[in-house]
XYZ file of N, CA and C in Angstrom:
222
model
N 25.520 -33.655 16.674
C 25.670 -33.091 15.410
C 27.004 -32.357 15.305
N 27.618 -32.462 14.048
C 28.934 -31.852 13.977
C 28.899 -30.268 13.808
N 30.095 -29.841 14.188
C 30.203 -28.349 14.204
C 29.956 -27.853 12.635
N 30.334 -28.571 11.641
C 30.142 -28.123 10.303
C 28.733 -28.068 9.844
N 27.939 -29.154 10.379
C 26.505 -29.255 10.266
C 25.752 -28.045 10.812
N 26.311 -27.673 11.965
C 25.612 -26.614 12.741
C 25.874 -25.228 12.073
N 26.983 -24.979 11.483
C 27.316 -23.914 10.774
C 26.454 -23.767 9.520
N 26.431 -24.835 8.826
C 25.478 -25.019 7.656
C 24.094 -24.533 8.036
N 23.515 -25.051 9.192
C 22.216 -24.856 9.534
C 22.135 -23.305 9.781
N 23.071 -22.757 10.412
C 23.115 -21.332 10.819
C 23.049 -20.482 9.738
N 24.034 -20.742 8.717
C 23.962 -19.905 7.419
C 22.606 -20.115 6.565
N 22.157 -21.436 6.642
C 20.966 -21.739 5.881
C 19.628 -20.824 6.321
N 19.483 -20.765 7.733
C 18.617 -19.933 8.361
C 18.778 -18.386 8.177
N 19.970 -18.031 8.350
C 20.326 -16.738 8.005
C 19.894 -16.222 6.504
N 20.418 -17.099 5.637
C 19.965 -16.797 4.111
C 18.386 -16.835 3.989
N 17.847 -17.763 4.597
C 16.412 -17.910 4.529
C 15.688 -16.579 5.028
N 16.235 -16.108 6.352
C 15.738 -15.013 6.883
C 15.795 -13.773 5.857
N 17.024 -13.543 5.462
C 17.264 -12.350 4.658
C 16.494 -12.402 3.327
N 16.467 -13.640 2.947
C 15.604 -13.871 1.402
C 14.225 -13.434 1.668
N 13.678 -14.024 2.888
C 12.110 -13.609 3.061
C 11.838 -12.176 3.276
N 12.931 -11.478 3.977
C 12.888 -10.157 4.398
C 13.018 -9.258 3.039
N 13.812 -9.754 2.140
C 13.968 -8.977 1.060
C 12.553 -9.078 0.147
N 12.140 -10.303 0.039
C 10.771 -10.628 -0.455
C 9.588 -9.632 -0.219
N 9.652 -9.631 1.227
C 8.514 -8.742 1.817
C 8.722 -7.380 1.562
N 9.873 -6.828 1.411
C 10.381 -5.432 1.197
C 9.963 -5.247 -0.496
N 10.279 -6.102 -1.193
C 9.721 -5.875 -2.476
C 8.309 -5.772 -2.863
N 7.641 -6.779 -2.035
C 6.260 -6.677 -2.216
C 5.546 -5.290 -1.594
N 6.264 -4.874 -0.516
C 5.744 -3.558 0.073
C 6.004 -2.508 -0.875
N 7.162 -2.533 -1.454
C 7.680 -1.596 -2.505
C 6.758 -1.435 -3.573
N 6.377 -2.699 -4.236
C 5.389 -2.746 -5.303
C 4.021 -2.061 -4.935
N 3.470 -2.453 -3.834
C 2.234 -1.979 -3.197
C 2.309 -0.478 -3.191
N 3.333 0.008 -2.681
C 3.494 1.506 -2.413
C 3.603 2.165 -3.729
N 4.310 1.733 -4.586
C 4.423 2.239 -5.969
C 3.088 2.303 -6.668
N 2.396 1.311 -6.613
C 1.036 1.178 -7.223
C 0.115 2.178 -6.533
N 0.231 2.481 -5.119
C -0.725 3.433 -4.585
C -0.264 4.858 -5.072
N 1.122 4.876 -5.151
C 1.567 6.527 -5.496
C 1.017 6.697 -7.020
N 1.213 5.574 -7.906
C 0.881 5.705 -9.225
C -0.637 6.088 -9.476
N -1.537 5.300 -8.571
C -2.920 5.673 -8.538
C -3.126 7.031 -8.081
N -2.692 7.490 -7.046
C -2.895 8.954 -6.557
C -2.364 10.017 -7.640
N -1.208 9.706 -8.294
C -0.740 10.529 -9.259
C -1.775 10.483 -10.457
N -2.234 9.577 -10.952
C -3.276 9.456 -11.956
C -4.549 10.197 -11.529
N -4.980 10.102 -10.371
C -6.177 10.732 -9.789
C -5.960 12.166 -9.789
N -4.823 12.797 -9.355
C -4.513 14.101 -9.166
C -4.281 14.665 -10.647
N -3.742 14.029 -11.522
C -3.673 14.479 -13.014
C -4.984 14.610 -13.506
N -6.049 13.649 -13.353
C -7.346 13.763 -13.799
C -8.080 15.023 -13.316
N -7.816 15.142 -11.939
C -8.599 16.135 -11.254
C -8.317 17.623 -11.655
N -6.732 17.692 -12.088
C -6.402 18.965 -12.543
C -6.833 19.373 -13.862
N -7.333 18.308 -14.553
C -8.086 18.744 -15.943
C -9.536 19.091 -15.761
N -9.964 18.827 -14.790
C -11.525 19.179 -14.632
C -11.850 20.584 -14.208
N -12.915 21.234 -14.635
C -13.163 22.485 -14.261
C -13.438 22.600 -12.791
N -13.588 23.820 -12.280
C -13.774 24.094 -10.890
C -14.992 23.579 -10.418
N -16.180 23.676 -11.117
C -17.334 23.157 -10.758
C -17.357 21.616 -10.552
N -16.630 20.929 -11.421
C -16.212 19.421 -11.080
C -15.787 19.157 -9.862
N -14.672 19.983 -9.414
C -14.142 19.829 -8.163
C -15.039 19.930 -6.998
N -15.934 21.062 -7.200
C -16.949 21.180 -6.007
C -17.949 20.008 -5.920
N -18.156 19.456 -6.935
C -19.269 18.290 -7.139
C -18.531 17.119 -6.597
N -17.253 16.660 -7.027
C -16.616 15.748 -6.487
C -16.361 15.838 -4.883
N -16.086 16.968 -4.391
C -15.829 17.181 -3.009
C -17.070 16.990 -2.272
N -18.163 17.468 -2.730
C -19.524 17.283 -2.031
C -19.964 15.940 -2.147
N -19.636 14.985 -3.158
C -20.023 13.673 -3.238
C -19.182 12.806 -2.063
N -17.862 13.364 -2.015
C -17.084 12.651 -1.120
C -17.554 12.864 0.118
N -17.785 14.070 0.509
C -18.380 14.410 1.820
C -19.696 13.676 2.218
N -20.528 13.518 1.157
C -21.917 12.775 1.503
C -21.432 11.242 1.860
N -20.378 10.814 1.001
C -20.115 9.322 1.281
C -19.680 9.177 2.511
N -18.882 10.196 2.917
C -18.259 9.951 4.445
C -19.406 10.198 5.464
N -20.496 11.013 5.233
C -21.476 11.279 6.198
C -22.342 9.649 6.211
N -22.623 9.266 4.786
C -23.386 7.960 4.805
C -22.480 6.908 5.593
N -21.110 6.827 5.394
C -20.330 5.742 6.044
C -20.339 5.955 7.535
N -20.334 7.145 7.951
C -20.318 7.560 9.445
C -21.744 6.970 10.110
N -22.836 7.457 9.361
C -24.235 7.076 9.915
C -24.297 5.660 10.049
N -23.969 4.940 8.893
C -23.939 3.515 8.919
C -23.255 2.787 9.928
N -22.144 3.326 10.292
C -21.403 2.735 11.270
C -21.892 2.974 12.635
N -22.583 4.206 12.904
C -23.257 4.539 14.116
C -24.603 3.530 14.503
N -25.235 3.163 13.269
C -26.468 2.501 13.436
C -26.228 1.007 13.838
């Protein structure tokens, strides 16, 4: 194989690697932004609720955690 062909292969592989890395980073960034947006929306909704609703939501979340823990133990 000629030296020029080997250089072309090397640069092709390098470009492919960086391209796939950038694509993966963009996908992770989009997923992270989606999660942050969801968390922000949830916090915004929770701050609009009266205190009694917060207590109810927290007790429901705790009950779900207990149910999940007992289900995994069984």
